[in-house]
mmCIF file with all atom_site columns, C-alpha atoms in Angstrom:
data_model
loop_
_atom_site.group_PDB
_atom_site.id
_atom_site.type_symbol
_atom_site.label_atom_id
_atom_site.label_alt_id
_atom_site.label_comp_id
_atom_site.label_asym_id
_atom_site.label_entity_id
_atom_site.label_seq_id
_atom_site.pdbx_PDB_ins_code
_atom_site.Cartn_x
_atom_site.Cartn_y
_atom_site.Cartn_z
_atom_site.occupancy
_atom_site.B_iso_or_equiv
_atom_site.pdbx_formal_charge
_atom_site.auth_seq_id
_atom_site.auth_comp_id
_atom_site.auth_asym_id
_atom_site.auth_atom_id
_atom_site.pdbx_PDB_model_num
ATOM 1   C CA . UNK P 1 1   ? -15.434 -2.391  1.202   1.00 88.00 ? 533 UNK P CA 1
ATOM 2   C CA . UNK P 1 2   ? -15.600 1.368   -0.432  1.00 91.00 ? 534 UNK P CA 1
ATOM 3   C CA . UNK P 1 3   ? -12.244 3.233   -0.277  1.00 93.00 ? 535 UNK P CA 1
ATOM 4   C CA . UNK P 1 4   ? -11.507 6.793   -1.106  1.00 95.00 ? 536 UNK P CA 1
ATOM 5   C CA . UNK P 1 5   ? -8.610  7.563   -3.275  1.00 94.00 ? 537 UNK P CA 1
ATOM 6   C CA . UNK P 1 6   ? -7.147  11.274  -3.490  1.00 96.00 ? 538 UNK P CA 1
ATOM 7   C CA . UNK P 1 7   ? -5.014  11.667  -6.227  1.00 95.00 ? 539 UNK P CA 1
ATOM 8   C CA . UNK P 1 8   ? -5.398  9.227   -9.188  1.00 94.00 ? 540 UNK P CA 1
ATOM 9   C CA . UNK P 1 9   ? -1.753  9.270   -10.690 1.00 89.00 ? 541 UNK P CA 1
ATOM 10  C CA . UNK P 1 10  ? 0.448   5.943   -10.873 1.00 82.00 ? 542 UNK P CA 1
ATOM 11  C CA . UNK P 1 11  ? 0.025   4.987   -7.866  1.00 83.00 ? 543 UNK P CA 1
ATOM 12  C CA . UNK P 1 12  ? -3.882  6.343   -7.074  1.00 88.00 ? 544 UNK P CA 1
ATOM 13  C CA . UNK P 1 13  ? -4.750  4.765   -10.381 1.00 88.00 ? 545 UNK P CA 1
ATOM 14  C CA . UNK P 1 14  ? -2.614  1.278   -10.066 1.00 81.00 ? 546 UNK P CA 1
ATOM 15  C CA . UNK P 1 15  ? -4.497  1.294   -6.303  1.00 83.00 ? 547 UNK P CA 1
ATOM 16  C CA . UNK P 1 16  ? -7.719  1.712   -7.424  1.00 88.00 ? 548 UNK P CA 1
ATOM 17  C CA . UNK P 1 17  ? -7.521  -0.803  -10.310 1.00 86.00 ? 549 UNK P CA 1
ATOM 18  C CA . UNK P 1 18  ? -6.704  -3.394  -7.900  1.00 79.00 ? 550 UNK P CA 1
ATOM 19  C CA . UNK P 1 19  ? -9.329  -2.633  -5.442  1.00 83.00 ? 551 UNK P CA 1
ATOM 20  C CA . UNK P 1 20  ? -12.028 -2.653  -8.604  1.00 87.00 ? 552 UNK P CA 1
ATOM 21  C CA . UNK P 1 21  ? -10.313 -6.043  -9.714  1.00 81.00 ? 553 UNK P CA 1
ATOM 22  C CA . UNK P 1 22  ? -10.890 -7.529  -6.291  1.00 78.00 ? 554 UNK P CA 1
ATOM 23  C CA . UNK P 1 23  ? -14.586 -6.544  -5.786  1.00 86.00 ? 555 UNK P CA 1
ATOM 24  C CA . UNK P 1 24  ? -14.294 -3.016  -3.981  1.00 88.00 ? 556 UNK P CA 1
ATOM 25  C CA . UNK P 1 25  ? -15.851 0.398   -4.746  1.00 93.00 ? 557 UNK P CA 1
ATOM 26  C CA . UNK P 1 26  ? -12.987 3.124   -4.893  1.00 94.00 ? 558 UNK P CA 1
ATOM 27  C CA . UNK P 1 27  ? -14.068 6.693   -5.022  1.00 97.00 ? 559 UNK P CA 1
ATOM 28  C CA . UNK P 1 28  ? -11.118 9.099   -7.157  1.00 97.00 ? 560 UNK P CA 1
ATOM 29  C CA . UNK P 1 29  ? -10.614 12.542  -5.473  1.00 97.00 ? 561 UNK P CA 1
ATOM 30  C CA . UNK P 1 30  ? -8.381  14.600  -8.075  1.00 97.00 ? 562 UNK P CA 1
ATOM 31  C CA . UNK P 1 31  ? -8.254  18.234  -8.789  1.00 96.00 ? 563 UNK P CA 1
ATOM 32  C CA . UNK P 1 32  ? -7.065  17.888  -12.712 1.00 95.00 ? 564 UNK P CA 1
ATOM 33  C CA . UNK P 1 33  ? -9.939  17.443  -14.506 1.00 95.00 ? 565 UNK P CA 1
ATOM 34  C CA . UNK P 1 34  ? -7.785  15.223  -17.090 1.00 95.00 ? 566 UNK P CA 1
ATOM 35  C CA . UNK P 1 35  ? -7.172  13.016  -14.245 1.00 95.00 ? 567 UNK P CA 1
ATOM 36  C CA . UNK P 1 36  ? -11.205 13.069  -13.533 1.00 97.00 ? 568 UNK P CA 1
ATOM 37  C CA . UNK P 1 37  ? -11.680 12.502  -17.012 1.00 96.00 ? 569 UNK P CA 1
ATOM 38  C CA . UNK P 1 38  ? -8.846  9.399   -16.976 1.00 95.00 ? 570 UNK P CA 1
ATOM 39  C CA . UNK P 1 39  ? -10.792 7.803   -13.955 1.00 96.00 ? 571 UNK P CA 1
ATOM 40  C CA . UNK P 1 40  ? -14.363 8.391   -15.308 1.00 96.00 ? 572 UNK P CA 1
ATOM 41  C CA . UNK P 1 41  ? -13.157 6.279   -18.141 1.00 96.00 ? 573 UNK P CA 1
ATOM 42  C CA . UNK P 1 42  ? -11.710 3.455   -16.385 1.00 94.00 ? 574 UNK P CA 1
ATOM 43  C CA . UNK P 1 43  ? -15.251 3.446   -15.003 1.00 95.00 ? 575 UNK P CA 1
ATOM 44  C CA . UNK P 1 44  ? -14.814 4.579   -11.741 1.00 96.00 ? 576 UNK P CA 1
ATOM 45  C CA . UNK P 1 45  ? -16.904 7.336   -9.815  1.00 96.00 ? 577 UNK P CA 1
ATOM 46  C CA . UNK P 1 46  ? -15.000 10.644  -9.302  1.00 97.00 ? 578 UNK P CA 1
ATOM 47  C CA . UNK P 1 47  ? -15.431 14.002  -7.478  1.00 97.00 ? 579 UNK P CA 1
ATOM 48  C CA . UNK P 1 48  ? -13.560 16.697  -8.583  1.00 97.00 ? 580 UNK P CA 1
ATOM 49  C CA . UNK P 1 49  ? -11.475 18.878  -6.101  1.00 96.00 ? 581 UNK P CA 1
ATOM 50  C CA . UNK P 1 50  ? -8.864  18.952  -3.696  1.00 96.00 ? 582 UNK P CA 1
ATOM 51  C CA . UNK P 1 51  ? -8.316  16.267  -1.412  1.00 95.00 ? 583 UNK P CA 1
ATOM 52  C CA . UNK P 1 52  ? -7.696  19.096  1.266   1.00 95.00 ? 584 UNK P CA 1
ATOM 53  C CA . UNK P 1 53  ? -10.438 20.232  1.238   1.00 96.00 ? 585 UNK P CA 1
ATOM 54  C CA . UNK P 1 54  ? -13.321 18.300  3.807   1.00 96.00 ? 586 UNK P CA 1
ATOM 55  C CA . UNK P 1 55  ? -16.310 19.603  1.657   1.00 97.00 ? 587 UNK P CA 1
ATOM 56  C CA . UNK P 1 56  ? -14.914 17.757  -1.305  1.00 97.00 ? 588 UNK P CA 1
ATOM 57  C CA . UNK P 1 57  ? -14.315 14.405  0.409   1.00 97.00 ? 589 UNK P CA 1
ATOM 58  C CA . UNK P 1 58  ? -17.490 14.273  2.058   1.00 97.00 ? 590 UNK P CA 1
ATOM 59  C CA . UNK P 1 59  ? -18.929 14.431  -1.878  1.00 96.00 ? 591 UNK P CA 1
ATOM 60  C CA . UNK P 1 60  ? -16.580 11.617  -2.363  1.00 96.00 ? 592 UNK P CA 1
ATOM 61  C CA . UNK P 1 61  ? -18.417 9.609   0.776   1.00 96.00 ? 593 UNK P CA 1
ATOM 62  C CA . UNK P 1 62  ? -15.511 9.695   3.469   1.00 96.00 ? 594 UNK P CA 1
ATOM 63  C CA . UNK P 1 63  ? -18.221 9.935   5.780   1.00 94.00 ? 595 UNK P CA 1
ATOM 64  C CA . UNK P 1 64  ? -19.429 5.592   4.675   1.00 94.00 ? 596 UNK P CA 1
ATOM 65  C CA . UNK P 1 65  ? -15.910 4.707   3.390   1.00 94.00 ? 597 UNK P CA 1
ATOM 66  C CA . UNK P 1 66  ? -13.790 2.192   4.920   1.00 92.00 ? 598 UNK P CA 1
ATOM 67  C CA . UNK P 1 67  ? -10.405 3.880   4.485   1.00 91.00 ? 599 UNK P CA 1
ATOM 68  C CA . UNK P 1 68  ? -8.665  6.337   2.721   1.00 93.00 ? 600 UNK P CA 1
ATOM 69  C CA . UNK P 1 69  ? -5.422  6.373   0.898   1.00 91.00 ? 601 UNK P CA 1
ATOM 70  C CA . UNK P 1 70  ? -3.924  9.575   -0.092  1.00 92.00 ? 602 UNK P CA 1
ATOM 71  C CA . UNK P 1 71  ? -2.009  9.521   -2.772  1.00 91.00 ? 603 UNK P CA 1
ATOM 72  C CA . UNK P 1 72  ? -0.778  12.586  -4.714  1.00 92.00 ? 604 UNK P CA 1
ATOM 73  C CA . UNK P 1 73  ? 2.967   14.193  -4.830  1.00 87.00 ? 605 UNK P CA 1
ATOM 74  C CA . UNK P 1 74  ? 1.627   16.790  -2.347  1.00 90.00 ? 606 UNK P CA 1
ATOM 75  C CA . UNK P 1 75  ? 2.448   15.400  1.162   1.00 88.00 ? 607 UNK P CA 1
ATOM 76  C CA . UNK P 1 76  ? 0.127   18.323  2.598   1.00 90.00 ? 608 UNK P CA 1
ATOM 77  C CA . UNK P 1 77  ? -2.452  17.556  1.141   1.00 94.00 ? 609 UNK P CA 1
ATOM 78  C CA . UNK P 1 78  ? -2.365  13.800  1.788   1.00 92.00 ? 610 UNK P CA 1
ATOM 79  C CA . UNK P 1 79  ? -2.350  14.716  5.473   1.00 91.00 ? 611 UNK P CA 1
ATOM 80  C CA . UNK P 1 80  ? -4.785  17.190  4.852   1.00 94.00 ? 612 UNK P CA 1
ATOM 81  C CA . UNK P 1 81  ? -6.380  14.077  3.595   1.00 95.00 ? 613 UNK P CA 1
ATOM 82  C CA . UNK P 1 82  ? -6.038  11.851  6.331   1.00 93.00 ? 614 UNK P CA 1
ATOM 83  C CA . UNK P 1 83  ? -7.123  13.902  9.328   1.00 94.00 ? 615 UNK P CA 1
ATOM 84  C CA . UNK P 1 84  ? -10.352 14.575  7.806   1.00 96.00 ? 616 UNK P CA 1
ATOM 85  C CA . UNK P 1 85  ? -10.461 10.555  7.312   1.00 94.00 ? 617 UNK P CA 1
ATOM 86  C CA . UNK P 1 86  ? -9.393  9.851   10.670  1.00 93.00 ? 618 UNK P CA 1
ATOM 87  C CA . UNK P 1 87  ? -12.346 12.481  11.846  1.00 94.00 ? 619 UNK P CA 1
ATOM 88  C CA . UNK P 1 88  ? -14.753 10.096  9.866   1.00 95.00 ? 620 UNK P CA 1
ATOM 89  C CA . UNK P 1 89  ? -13.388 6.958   11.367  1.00 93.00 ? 621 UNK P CA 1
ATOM 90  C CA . UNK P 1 90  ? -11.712 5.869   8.114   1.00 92.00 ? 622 UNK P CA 1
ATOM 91  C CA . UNK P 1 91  ? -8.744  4.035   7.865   1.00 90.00 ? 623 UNK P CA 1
ATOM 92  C CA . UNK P 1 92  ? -5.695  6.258   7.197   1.00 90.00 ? 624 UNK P CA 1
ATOM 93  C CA . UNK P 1 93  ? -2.988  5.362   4.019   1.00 87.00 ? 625 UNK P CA 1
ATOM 94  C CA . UNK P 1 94  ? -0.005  8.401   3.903   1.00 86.00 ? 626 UNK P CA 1
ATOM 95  C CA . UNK P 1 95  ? 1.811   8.194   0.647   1.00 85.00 ? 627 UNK P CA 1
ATOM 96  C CA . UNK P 1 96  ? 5.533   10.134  1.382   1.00 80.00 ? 628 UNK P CA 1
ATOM 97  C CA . UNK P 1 97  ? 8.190   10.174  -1.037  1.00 74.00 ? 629 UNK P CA 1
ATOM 98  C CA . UNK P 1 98  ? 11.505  8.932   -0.619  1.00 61.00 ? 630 UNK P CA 1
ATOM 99  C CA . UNK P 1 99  ? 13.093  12.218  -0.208  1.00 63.00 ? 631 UNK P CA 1
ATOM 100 C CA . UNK P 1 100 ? 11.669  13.467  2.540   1.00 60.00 ? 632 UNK P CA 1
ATOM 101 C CA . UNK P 1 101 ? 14.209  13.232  5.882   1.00 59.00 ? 633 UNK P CA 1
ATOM 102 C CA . UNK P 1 102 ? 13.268  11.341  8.796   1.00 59.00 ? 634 UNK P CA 1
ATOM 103 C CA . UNK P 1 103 ? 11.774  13.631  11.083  1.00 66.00 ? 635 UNK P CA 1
ATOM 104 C CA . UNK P 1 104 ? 9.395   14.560  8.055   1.00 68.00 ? 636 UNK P CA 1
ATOM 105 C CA . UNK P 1 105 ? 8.385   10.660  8.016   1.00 64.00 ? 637 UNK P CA 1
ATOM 106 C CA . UNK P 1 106 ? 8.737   10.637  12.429  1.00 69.00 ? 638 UNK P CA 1
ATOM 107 C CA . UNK P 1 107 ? 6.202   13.709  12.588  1.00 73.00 ? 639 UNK P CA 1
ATOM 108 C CA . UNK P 1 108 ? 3.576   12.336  10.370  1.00 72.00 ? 640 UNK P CA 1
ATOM 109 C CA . UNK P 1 109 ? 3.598   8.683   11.287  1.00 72.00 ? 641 UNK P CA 1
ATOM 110 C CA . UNK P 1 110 ? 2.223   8.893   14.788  1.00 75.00 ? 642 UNK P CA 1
ATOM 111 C CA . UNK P 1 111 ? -0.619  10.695  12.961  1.00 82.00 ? 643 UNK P CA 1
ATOM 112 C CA . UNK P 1 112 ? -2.226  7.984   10.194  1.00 86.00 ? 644 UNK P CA 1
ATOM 113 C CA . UNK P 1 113 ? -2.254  4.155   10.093  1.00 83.00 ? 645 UNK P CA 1
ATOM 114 C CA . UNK P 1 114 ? 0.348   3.394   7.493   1.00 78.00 ? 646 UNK P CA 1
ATOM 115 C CA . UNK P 1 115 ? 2.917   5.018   5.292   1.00 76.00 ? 647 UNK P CA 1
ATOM 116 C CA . UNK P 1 116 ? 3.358   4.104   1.993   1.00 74.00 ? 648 UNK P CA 1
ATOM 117 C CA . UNK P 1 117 ? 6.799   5.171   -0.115  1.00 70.00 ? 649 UNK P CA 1
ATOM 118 C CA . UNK P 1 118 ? 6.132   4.172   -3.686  1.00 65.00 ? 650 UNK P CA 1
ATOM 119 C CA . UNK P 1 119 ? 9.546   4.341   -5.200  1.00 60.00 ? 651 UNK P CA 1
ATOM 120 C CA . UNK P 1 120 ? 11.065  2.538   -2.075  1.00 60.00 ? 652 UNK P CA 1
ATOM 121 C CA . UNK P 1 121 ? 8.669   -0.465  -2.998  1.00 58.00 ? 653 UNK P CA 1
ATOM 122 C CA . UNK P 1 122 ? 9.315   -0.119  -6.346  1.00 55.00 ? 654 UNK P CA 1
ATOM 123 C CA . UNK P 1 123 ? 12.843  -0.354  -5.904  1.00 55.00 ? 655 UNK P CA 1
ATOM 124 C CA . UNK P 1 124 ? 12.259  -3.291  -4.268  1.00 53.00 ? 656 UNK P CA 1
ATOM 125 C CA . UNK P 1 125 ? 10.174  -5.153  -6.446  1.00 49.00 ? 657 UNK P CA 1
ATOM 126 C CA . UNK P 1 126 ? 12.923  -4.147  -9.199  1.00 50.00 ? 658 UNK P CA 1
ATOM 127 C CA . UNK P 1 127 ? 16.003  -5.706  -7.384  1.00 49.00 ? 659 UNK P CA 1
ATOM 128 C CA . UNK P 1 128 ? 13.970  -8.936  -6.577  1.00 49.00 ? 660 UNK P CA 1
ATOM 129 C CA . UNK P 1 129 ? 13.269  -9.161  -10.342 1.00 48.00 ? 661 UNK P CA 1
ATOM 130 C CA . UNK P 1 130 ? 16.882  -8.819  -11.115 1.00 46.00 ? 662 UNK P CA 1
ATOM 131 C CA . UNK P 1 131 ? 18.143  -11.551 -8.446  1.00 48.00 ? 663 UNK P CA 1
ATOM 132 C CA . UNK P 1 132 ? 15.565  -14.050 -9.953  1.00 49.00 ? 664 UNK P CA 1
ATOM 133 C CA . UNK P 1 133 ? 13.088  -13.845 -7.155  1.00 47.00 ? 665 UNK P CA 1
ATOM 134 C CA . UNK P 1 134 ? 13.980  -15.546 -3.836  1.00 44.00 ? 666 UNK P CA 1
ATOM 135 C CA . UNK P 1 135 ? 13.842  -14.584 0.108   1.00 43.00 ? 667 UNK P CA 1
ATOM 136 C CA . UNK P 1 136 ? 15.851  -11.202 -0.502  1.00 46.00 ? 668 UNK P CA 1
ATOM 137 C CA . UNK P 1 137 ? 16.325  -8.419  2.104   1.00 47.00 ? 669 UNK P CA 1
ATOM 138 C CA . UNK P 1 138 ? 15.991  -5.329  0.568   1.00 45.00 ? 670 UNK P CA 1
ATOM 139 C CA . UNK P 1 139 ? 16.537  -2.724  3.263   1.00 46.00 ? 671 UNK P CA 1
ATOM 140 C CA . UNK P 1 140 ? 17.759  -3.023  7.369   1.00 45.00 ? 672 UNK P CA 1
ATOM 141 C CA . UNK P 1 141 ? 15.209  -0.368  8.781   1.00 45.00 ? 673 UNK P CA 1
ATOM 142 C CA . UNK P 1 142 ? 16.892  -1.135  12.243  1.00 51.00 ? 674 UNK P CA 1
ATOM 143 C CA . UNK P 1 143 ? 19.038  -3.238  14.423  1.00 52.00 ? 675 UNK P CA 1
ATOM 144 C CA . UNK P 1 144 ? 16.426  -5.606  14.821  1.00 65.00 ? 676 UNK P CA 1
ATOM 145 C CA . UNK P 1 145 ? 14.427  -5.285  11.460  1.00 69.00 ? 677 UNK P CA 1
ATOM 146 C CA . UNK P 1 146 ? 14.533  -5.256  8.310   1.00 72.00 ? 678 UNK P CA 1
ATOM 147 C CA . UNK P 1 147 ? 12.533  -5.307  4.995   1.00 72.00 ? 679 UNK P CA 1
ATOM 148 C CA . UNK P 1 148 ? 11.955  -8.273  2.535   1.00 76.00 ? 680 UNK P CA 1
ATOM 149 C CA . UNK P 1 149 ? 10.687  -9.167  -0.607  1.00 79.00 ? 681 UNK P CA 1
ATOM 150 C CA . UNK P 1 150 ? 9.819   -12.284 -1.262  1.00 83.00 ? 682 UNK P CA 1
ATOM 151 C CA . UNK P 1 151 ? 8.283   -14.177 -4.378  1.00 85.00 ? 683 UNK P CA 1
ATOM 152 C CA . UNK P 1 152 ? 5.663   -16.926 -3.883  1.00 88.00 ? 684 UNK P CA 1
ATOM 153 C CA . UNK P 1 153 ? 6.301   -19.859 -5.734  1.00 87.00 ? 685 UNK P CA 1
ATOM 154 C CA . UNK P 1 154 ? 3.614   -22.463 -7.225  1.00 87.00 ? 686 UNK P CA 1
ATOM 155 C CA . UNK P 1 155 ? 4.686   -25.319 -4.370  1.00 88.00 ? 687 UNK P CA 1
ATOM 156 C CA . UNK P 1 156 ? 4.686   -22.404 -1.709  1.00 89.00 ? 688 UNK P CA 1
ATOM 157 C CA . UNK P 1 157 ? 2.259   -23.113 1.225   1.00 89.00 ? 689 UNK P CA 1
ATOM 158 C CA . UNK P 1 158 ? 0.769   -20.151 1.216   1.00 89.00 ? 690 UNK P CA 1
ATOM 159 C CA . UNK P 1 159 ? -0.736  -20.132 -2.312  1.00 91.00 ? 691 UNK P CA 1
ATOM 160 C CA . UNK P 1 160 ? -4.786  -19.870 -2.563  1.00 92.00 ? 692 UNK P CA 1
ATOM 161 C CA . UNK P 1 161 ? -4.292  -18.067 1.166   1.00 91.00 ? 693 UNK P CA 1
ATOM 162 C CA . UNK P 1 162 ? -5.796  -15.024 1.659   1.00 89.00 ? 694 UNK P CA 1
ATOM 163 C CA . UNK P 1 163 ? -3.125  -12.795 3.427   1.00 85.00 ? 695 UNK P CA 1
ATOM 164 C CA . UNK P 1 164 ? -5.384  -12.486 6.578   1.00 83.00 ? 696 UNK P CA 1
ATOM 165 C CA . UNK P 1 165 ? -4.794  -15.951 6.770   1.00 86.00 ? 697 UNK P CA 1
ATOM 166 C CA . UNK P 1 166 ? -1.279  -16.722 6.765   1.00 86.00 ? 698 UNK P CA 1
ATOM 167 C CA . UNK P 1 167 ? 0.082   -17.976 9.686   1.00 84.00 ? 699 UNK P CA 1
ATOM 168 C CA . UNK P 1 168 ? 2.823   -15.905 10.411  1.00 85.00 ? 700 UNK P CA 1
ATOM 169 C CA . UNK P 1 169 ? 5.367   -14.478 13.470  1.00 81.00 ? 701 UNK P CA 1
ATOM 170 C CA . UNK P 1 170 ? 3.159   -12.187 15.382  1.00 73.00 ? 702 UNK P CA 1
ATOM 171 C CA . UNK P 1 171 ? 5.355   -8.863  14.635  1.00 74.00 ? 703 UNK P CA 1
ATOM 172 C CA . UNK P 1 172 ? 5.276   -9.796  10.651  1.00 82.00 ? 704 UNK P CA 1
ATOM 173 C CA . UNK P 1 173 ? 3.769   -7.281  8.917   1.00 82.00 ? 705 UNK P CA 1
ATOM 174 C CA . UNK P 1 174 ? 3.120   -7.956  5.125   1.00 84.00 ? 706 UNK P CA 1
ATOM 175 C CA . UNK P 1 175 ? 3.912   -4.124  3.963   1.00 78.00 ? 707 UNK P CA 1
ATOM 176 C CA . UNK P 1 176 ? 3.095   -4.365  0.235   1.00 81.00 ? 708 UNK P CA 1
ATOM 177 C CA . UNK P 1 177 ? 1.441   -6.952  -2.424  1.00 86.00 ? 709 UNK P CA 1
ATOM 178 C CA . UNK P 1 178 ? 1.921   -7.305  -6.144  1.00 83.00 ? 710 UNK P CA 1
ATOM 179 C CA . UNK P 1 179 ? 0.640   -9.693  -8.729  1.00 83.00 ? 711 UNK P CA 1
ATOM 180 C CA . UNK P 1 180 ? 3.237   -11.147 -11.178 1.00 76.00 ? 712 UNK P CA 1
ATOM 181 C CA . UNK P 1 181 ? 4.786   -8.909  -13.176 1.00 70.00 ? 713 UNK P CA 1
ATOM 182 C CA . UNK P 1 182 ? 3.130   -5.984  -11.884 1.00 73.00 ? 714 UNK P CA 1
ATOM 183 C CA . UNK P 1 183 ? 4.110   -3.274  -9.432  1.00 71.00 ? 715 UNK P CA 1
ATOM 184 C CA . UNK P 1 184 ? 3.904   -4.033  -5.220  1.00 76.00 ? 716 UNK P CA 1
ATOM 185 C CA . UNK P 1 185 ? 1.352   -1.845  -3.655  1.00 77.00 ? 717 UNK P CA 1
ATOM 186 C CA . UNK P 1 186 ? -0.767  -1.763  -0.608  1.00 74.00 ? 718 UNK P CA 1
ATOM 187 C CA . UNK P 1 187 ? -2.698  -5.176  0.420   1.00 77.00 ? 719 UNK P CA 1
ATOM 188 C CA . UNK P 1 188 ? -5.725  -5.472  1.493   1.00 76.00 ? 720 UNK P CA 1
ATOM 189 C CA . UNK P 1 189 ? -6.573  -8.823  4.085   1.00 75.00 ? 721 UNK P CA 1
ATOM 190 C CA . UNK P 1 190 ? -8.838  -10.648 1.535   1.00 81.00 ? 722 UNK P CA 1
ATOM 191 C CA . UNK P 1 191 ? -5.702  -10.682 -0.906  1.00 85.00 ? 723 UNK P CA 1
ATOM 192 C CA . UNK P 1 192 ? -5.667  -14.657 -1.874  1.00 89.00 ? 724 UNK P CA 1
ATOM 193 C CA . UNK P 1 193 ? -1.868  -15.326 -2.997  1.00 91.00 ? 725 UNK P CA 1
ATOM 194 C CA . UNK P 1 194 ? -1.075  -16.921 -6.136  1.00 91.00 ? 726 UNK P CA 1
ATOM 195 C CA . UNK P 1 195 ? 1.703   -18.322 -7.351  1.00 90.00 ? 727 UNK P CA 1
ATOM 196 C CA . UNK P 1 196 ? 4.215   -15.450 -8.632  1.00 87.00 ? 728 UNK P CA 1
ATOM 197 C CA . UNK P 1 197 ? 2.941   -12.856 -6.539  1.00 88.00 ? 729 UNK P CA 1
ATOM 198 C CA . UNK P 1 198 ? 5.411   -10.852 -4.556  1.00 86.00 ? 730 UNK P CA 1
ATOM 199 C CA . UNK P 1 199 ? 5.028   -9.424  -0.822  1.00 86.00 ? 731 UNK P CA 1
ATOM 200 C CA . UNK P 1 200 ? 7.187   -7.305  1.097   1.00 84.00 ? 732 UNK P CA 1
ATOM 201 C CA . UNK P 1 201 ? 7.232   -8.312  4.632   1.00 85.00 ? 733 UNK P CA 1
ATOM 202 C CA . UNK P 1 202 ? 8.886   -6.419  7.885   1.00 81.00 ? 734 UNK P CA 1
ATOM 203 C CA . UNK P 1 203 ? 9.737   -8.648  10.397  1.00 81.00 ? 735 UNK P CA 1
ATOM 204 C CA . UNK P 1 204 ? 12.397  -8.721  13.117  1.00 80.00 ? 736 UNK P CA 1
ATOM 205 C CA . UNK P 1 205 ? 15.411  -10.060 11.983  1.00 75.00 ? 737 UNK P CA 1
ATOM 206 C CA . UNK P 1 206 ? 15.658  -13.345 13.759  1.00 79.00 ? 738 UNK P CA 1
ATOM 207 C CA . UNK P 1 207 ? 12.339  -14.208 13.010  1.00 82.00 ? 739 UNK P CA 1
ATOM 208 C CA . UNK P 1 208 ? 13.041  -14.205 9.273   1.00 80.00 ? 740 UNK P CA 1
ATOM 209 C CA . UNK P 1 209 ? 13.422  -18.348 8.993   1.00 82.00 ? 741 UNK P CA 1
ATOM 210 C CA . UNK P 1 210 ? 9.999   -18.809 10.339  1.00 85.00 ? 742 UNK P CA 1
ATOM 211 C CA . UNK P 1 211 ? 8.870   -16.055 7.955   1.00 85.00 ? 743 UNK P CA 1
ATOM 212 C CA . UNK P 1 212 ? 10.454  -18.171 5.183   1.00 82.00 ? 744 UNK P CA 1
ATOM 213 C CA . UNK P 1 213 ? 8.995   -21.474 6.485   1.00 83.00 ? 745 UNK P CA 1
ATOM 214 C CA . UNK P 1 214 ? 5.324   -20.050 6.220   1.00 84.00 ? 746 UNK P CA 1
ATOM 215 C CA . UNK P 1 215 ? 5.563   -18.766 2.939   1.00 86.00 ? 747 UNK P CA 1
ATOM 216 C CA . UNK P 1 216 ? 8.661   -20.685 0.971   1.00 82.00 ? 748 UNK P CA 1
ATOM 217 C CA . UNK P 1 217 ? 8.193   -24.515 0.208   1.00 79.00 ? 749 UNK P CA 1
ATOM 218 C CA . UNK P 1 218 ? 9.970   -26.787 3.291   1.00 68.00 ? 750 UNK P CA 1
ATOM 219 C CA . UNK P 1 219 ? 12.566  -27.200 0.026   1.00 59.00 ? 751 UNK P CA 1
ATOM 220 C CA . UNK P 1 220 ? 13.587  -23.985 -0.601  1.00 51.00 ? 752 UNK P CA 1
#
């Protein structure tokens, strides 16, 4: 698959690396030429500009590419981003820091096929670390749902399963990925799982034991 990438700081970079690791061509859209420089290096093709700007990301291919995940601190122009991918019949990936209030999140949501919040996730991979792994709910997003992170252990059923395989409640939605010891970010459905990884799943709240039986061994 070839993905555009706007913005290739921590997590445009960490993103990108992981798409390149699993076989896929990502395309960096920056408009600091260090950060062109950084990605030329780490072999990756690059077209300098503003991911705002349409002329830029049509250099970049948005008009052949799969998706596109906007990345930078600037939530303009990630939308900016995304509407001219969604006009090209990409895929649509919002990044939107934590601080933003909830109509912020409410109006842009309706807008782009996922929202990402990078420190949220990172939190989360953080306090999963510090309870020793396990089948940990990180965040209620609602009465009826809630957030976890869970850590896939070598007797788990769902190791050597690609994500788009798992066989799990119908309105579980595996939000986030990460390889051991590494940082959770956005999954793709050819992920195969491996024993360490982490995944942060939504799912209603009294569907979280058959969450648990696909992906935790029947003795955990």
């Amino acid at each position: 698959m070839r993905f555009v990438i706007v913005g290739y700081g921590r997590v445009g970079s960490r993103t990108a690396r992981i798409l390149s690791d699993e076989g896929h061509e990502a395309i960096i859209v920056d408009n600091d030429p260090d950060r062109i420089e950084r990605a030329e290096g780490d072999g990756f093709e690059t077209t300098q500009g503003s991911g705002a700007d349409e002329d830029v990301l049509i250099d970049a291919g948005i008009d052949t590419a799969d998706a596109i995940g906007a990345f930078t601190p600037d939530l303009n122009v990630n939308f900016a981003a995304c509407m001219v991918g969604e006009h090209h019949g990409c895929r649509t990936v919002l990044r939107i820091d934590e601080d933003y209030r909830e109509e912020i999140y409410e109006r842009y949501a309706a807008d782009v096929d996922e929202i990402v919040y990078p420190e949220r996730l990172g939190a989360a991979g953080a306090k999963t670390a510090m309870l020793g792994g396990d089948f940990n709910v990180v965040a209620d997003l609602a009465a009826n749902l809630q957030l976890t992170v869970l850590e896939i252990t070598e007797d788990s059923p769902a190791v050597g399963k690609r994500i788009s395989e798992l066989d799990l409640p119908a309105d579980a939605r595996i939000y986030a990925h990460g390889r051991e010891r590494e940082s959770l970010t956005i999954p793709l459905p050819g992920t195969e799982l491996a024993s360490g990884d982490e995944v942060a799943i939504i799912t209603e709240t009294d569907r979280a034991d058959d969450v648990r039986s696909a992906l935790l061994p029947a003795s955990a």
